[in-house]
Tab-separated table of C-alpha atoms in Angstrom:
chain	number	residue	atom	x	y	z
D	1	ASP	CA	47.361	46.140	9.066
D	2	VAL	CA	44.913	45.048	11.733
D	3	LYS	CA	41.747	43.698	10.319
D	4	VAL	CA	38.490	43.354	12.215
D	5	THR	CA	35.680	41.716	10.302
D	6	GLN	CA	32.025	41.279	11.146
D	7	SER	CA	29.878	38.532	9.725
D	8	SER	CA	27.197	40.720	8.132
D	9	ARG	CA	26.851	44.356	7.111
D	10	TYR	CA	23.052	44.234	7.172
D	11	LEU	CA	20.753	41.866	8.998
D	12	VAL	CA	16.978	41.719	9.333
D	13	LYS	CA	15.474	39.511	12.030
D	14	ARG	CA	12.071	38.981	13.565
D	15	THR	CA	11.099	39.710	17.150
D	16	GLY	CA	11.870	36.737	19.383
D	17	GLU	CA	14.550	35.236	17.153
D	18	LYS	CA	17.954	34.326	18.520
D	19	VAL	CA	20.590	36.394	16.735
D	20	PHE	CA	24.325	35.813	16.496
D	21	LEU	CA	26.719	38.581	15.479
D	22	GLU	CA	30.251	37.384	14.830
D	23	CYS	CA	33.485	39.348	14.990
D	24	VAL	CA	36.938	38.148	14.011
D	25	GLN	CA	40.273	39.927	14.377
D	26	ASP	CA	43.547	38.802	12.867
D	27	MET	CA	46.158	40.505	15.063
D	28	ASP	CA	46.185	38.330	18.184
D	29	HIS	CA	44.631	41.085	20.311
D	30	GLU	CA	43.631	40.029	23.792
D	31	ASN	CA	40.820	42.575	24.168
D	32	MET	CA	37.615	42.586	22.166
D	33	PHE	CA	34.524	44.775	22.494
D	34	TRP	CA	30.935	45.010	21.330
D	35	TYR	CA	29.268	48.426	21.038
D	36	ARG	CA	25.990	49.672	19.715
D	37	GLN	CA	25.541	53.045	18.134
D	38	ASP	CA	22.237	54.901	18.155
D	39	PRO	CA	21.535	58.453	16.971
D	40	GLY	CA	22.206	60.989	19.704
D	41	LEU	CA	23.613	58.391	22.077
D	42	GLY	CA	27.026	57.675	20.677
D	43	LEU	CA	28.858	54.391	21.046
D	44	ARG	CA	27.763	52.433	24.094
D	45	LEU	CA	29.658	49.417	25.371
D	46	ILE	CA	27.636	46.215	25.635
D	47	TYR	CA	30.288	43.676	26.653
D	48	PHE	CA	34.015	43.276	26.435
D	49	SER	CA	36.468	40.438	26.821
D	50	TYR	CA	40.096	40.645	27.906
D	51	ASP	CA	40.953	36.990	27.322
D	52	VAL	CA	39.520	33.764	26.003
D	53	LYS	CA	36.442	32.735	27.995
D	54	MET	CA	36.630	35.970	30.026
D	55	LYS	CA	33.948	38.603	29.733
D	56	GLU	CA	32.860	41.752	31.480
D	57	LYS	CA	29.593	43.635	31.264
D	58	GLY	CA	29.684	47.038	29.730
D	59	ASP	CA	27.184	49.818	30.239
D	60	ILE	CA	24.169	48.200	28.549
D	61	PRO	CA	24.413	44.384	28.773
D	62	GLU	CA	20.710	43.686	29.305
D	63	GLY	CA	19.258	41.454	26.604
D	64	TYR	CA	22.680	40.398	25.328
D	65	SER	CA	25.223	37.698	26.009
D	66	VAL	CA	28.667	37.010	24.539
D	67	SER	CA	30.966	34.135	23.807
D	68	ARG	CA	34.727	34.031	23.352
D	69	GLU	CA	35.933	30.477	22.799
D	70	LYS	CA	38.928	31.452	20.664
D	71	LYS	CA	41.145	34.482	20.948
D	72	GLU	CA	40.326	35.811	17.497
D	73	ARG	CA	36.543	35.499	17.687
D	74	PHE	CA	34.008	37.344	19.829
D	75	SER	CA	30.317	36.679	19.365
D	76	LEU	CA	27.388	38.808	20.475
D	77	ILE	CA	24.139	36.946	21.085
D	78	LEU	CA	20.679	38.415	21.274
D	79	GLU	CA	18.777	35.672	23.073
D	80	SER	CA	15.353	36.919	21.997
D	81	ALA	CA	15.576	39.881	19.657
D	82	SER	CA	13.343	42.850	20.337
D	83	THR	CA	12.587	45.948	18.280
D	84	ASN	CA	14.545	48.153	20.694
D	85	GLN	CA	17.657	46.218	19.716
D	86	THR	CA	17.475	47.630	16.203
D	87	SER	CA	20.794	49.420	15.952
D	88	MET	CA	24.276	49.562	14.431
D	89	TYR	CA	26.593	47.096	16.177
D	90	LEU	CA	30.342	47.626	16.101
D	91	CYS	CA	33.040	45.243	17.187
D	92	ALA	CA	36.524	46.388	18.158
D	93	SER	CA	39.791	44.884	19.353
D	94	SER	CA	42.846	46.233	21.122
D	95	THR	CA	46.042	45.270	22.859
D	96	GLY	CA	48.182	46.838	25.543
D	97	GLY	CA	46.102	49.947	26.100
D	98	VAL	CA	46.644	51.250	22.600
D	99	TRP	CA	43.726	52.406	20.516
D	100	GLN	CA	40.885	50.172	19.451
D	101	TYR	CA	40.477	48.889	15.915
D	102	PHE	CA	36.903	48.769	14.717
D	103	GLY	CA	35.065	46.512	12.330
D	104	PRO	CA	32.755	47.833	9.586
D	105	GLY	CA	29.609	47.426	11.694
D	106	THR	CA	26.431	45.398	11.355
D	107	ARG	CA	23.179	47.252	10.907
D	108	LEU	CA	20.555	45.070	12.569
D	109	THR	CA	16.856	45.635	12.049
D	110	VAL	CA	14.400	43.723	14.239
D	111	THR	CA	10.840	43.719	12.927
J	1	ILE	CA	27.302	55.630	33.355
J	2	LEU	CA	30.111	58.176	33.241
J	3	ASN	CA	29.387	61.579	31.743
J	4	VAL	CA	31.521	62.444	28.722
J	5	GLU	CA	30.457	65.586	26.916
J	6	GLN	CA	31.521	66.859	23.534
J	7	SER	CA	30.756	70.278	22.190
J	8	PRO	CA	29.551	71.466	19.859
J	9	GLN	CA	27.334	68.626	18.635
J	10	SER	CA	27.796	69.767	15.055
J	11	LEU	CA	29.822	72.331	13.228
J	12	HIS	CA	29.972	73.719	9.693
J	13	VAL	CA	33.301	75.223	8.722
J	14	GLN	CA	34.426	76.890	5.501
J	15	GLU	CA	37.232	75.117	3.676
J	16	GLY	CA	40.562	76.626	4.698
J	17	ASP	CA	39.352	77.832	8.094
J	18	SER	CA	40.646	76.386	11.352
J	19	THR	CA	38.398	74.968	14.024
J	20	ASN	CA	38.428	73.289	17.401
J	21	PHE	CA	36.102	71.364	19.652
J	22	THR	CA	35.998	70.146	23.207
J	23	CYS	CA	35.703	66.937	25.169
J	24	SER	CA	35.042	67.086	28.907
J	25	PHE	CA	35.132	64.099	31.235
J	26	PRO	CA	35.334	63.217	34.942
J	27	SER	CA	38.910	63.671	36.086
J	28	SER	CA	38.937	60.872	38.662
J	29	ASN	CA	40.279	57.393	37.792
J	30	PHE	CA	41.775	58.751	34.589
J	31	TYR	CA	43.986	56.454	32.533
J	32	ALA	CA	43.939	57.779	28.983
J	33	LEU	CA	42.018	59.863	26.470
J	34	HIS	CA	41.357	58.596	22.941
J	35	TRP	CA	40.246	60.592	19.905
J	36	TYR	CA	38.687	58.829	16.910
J	37	ARG	CA	37.491	60.050	13.532
J	38	TRP	CA	34.422	58.390	12.070
J	39	GLU	CA	33.661	59.051	8.434
J	40	THR	CA	30.284	58.146	7.000
J	41	ALA	CA	30.079	54.514	5.830
J	42	LYS	CA	33.463	53.706	7.361
J	43	SER	CA	34.740	52.396	10.705
J	44	PRO	CA	35.977	54.714	13.444
J	45	GLU	CA	39.723	55.263	13.148
J	46	ALA	CA	42.061	56.259	15.945
J	47	LEU	CA	43.662	59.695	15.848
J	48	PHE	CA	45.376	60.000	19.208
J	49	VAL	CA	45.814	58.379	22.578
J	50	MET	CA	47.007	60.694	25.337
J	51	THR	CA	47.805	59.844	28.920
J	52	LEU	CA	49.717	62.668	30.622
J	53	ASN	CA	48.432	65.996	31.823
J	54	GLY	CA	49.640	68.650	29.405
J	55	ASP	CA	50.115	66.121	26.600
J	56	GLU	CA	49.960	67.502	23.066
J	57	LYS	CA	49.759	65.289	19.999
J	58	LYS	CA	49.882	66.217	16.336
J	59	LYS	CA	49.076	64.385	13.118
J	60	GLY	CA	49.372	66.553	10.042
J	61	ARG	CA	46.891	69.425	10.386
J	62	ILE	CA	45.165	67.890	13.414
J	63	SER	CA	46.370	68.301	16.976
J	64	ALA	CA	45.024	67.641	20.447
J	65	THR	CA	45.737	68.765	23.993
J	66	LEU	CA	44.898	67.198	27.323
J	67	ASN	CA	44.173	68.579	30.779
J	68	THR	CA	43.588	65.696	33.174
J	69	LYS	CA	43.290	67.844	36.295
J	70	GLU	CA	40.264	69.735	35.042
J	71	GLY	CA	39.010	66.942	32.794
J	72	TYR	CA	39.047	68.265	29.243
J	73	SER	CA	40.719	67.826	25.887
J	74	TYR	CA	40.689	70.018	22.777
J	75	LEU	CA	40.972	68.863	19.187
J	76	TYR	CA	42.202	71.415	16.645
J	77	ILE	CA	42.066	71.249	12.870
J	78	LYS	CA	44.116	73.768	10.963
J	79	GLY	CA	43.158	74.773	7.425
J	80	SER	CA	40.118	72.478	7.138
J	81	GLN	CA	39.759	70.366	3.999
J	82	PRO	CA	36.680	68.535	2.675
J	83	GLU	CA	38.219	65.200	3.707
J	84	ASP	CA	38.093	66.365	7.333
J	85	SER	CA	34.302	66.036	7.253
J	86	ALA	CA	33.518	63.343	9.828
J	87	THR	CA	32.285	62.782	13.342
J	88	TYR	CA	35.033	63.168	15.926
J	89	LEU	CA	34.674	61.034	19.022
J	90	CYS	CA	36.517	61.337	22.275
J	91	ALA	CA	36.705	58.433	24.708
J	92	PRO	CA	38.398	58.521	28.087
J	93	ALA	CA	39.486	55.356	29.842
J	94	LEU	CA	38.154	55.889	33.368
J	95	SER	CA	37.903	52.562	35.123
J	96	ASN	CA	39.575	49.842	37.050
J	97	PHE	CA	40.220	48.127	33.745
J	98	GLY	CA	42.852	50.734	33.059
J	99	ASN	CA	43.377	51.638	29.506
J	100	GLU	CA	41.016	49.148	27.985
J	101	LYS	CA	37.453	50.181	28.764
J	102	LEU	CA	36.451	53.402	27.026
J	103	THR	CA	33.432	55.627	27.527
J	104	PHE	CA	32.579	57.421	24.297
J	105	GLY	CA	31.126	60.880	23.974
J	106	THR	CA	28.342	61.478	21.451
J	107	GLY	CA	30.756	63.151	19.078
J	108	THR	CA	31.127	66.395	17.165
J	109	ARG	CA	29.910	66.164	13.589
J	110	LEU	CA	32.113	68.361	11.396
J	111	THR	CA	31.087	69.396	7.903
J	112	ILE	CA	33.544	71.298	5.715
J	113	ILE	CA	31.903	73.599	3.197
J	114	PRO	CA	33.908	73.822	-0.067
């Protein structure tokens, strides 16, 4: 079974802090994704990566950056956290155009 | 941002009844249509991926159809059970990245009343 894990289920950070969200998948998938989910807005794509060191902006990349140094790991970085980045963050991975496998999510609160 | 609409937003259905809901999306640059089920406190799980106009997929009591020319897909649940309670998300792949980049709708939240 594909497993996608995220470093934390719940995280509380202060405004202005640098925040790292980590995602690891164990099935050698080339594609990895970061989404955020907000009530009434659905899942919105922040960034995705289709290979090591490759990244593409999604629909809402502002305020975020990503890093993919190894195939299995995709990190989302909030350079200076703000309250409007309080959200549920979901990581996913996929290969060959088949469906995406999602992690359990990280609920981030920025105070 | 591409416009993917799901209707209704929420639905309450009596156990044993059948139901269906809709996903509409732009029909240009279409590569595939994904359906996911998202239960509370769990991760979204894939139900179907469909690519061809007229495609029909079935998984137990759940089935889906696809019309790529007019840009819509239907999800049907026959004989609803309490375990069907979840949010159902559709997500077309509509970009130059082919099958990989999905645009999610806001979902239909289904509640089955025992």
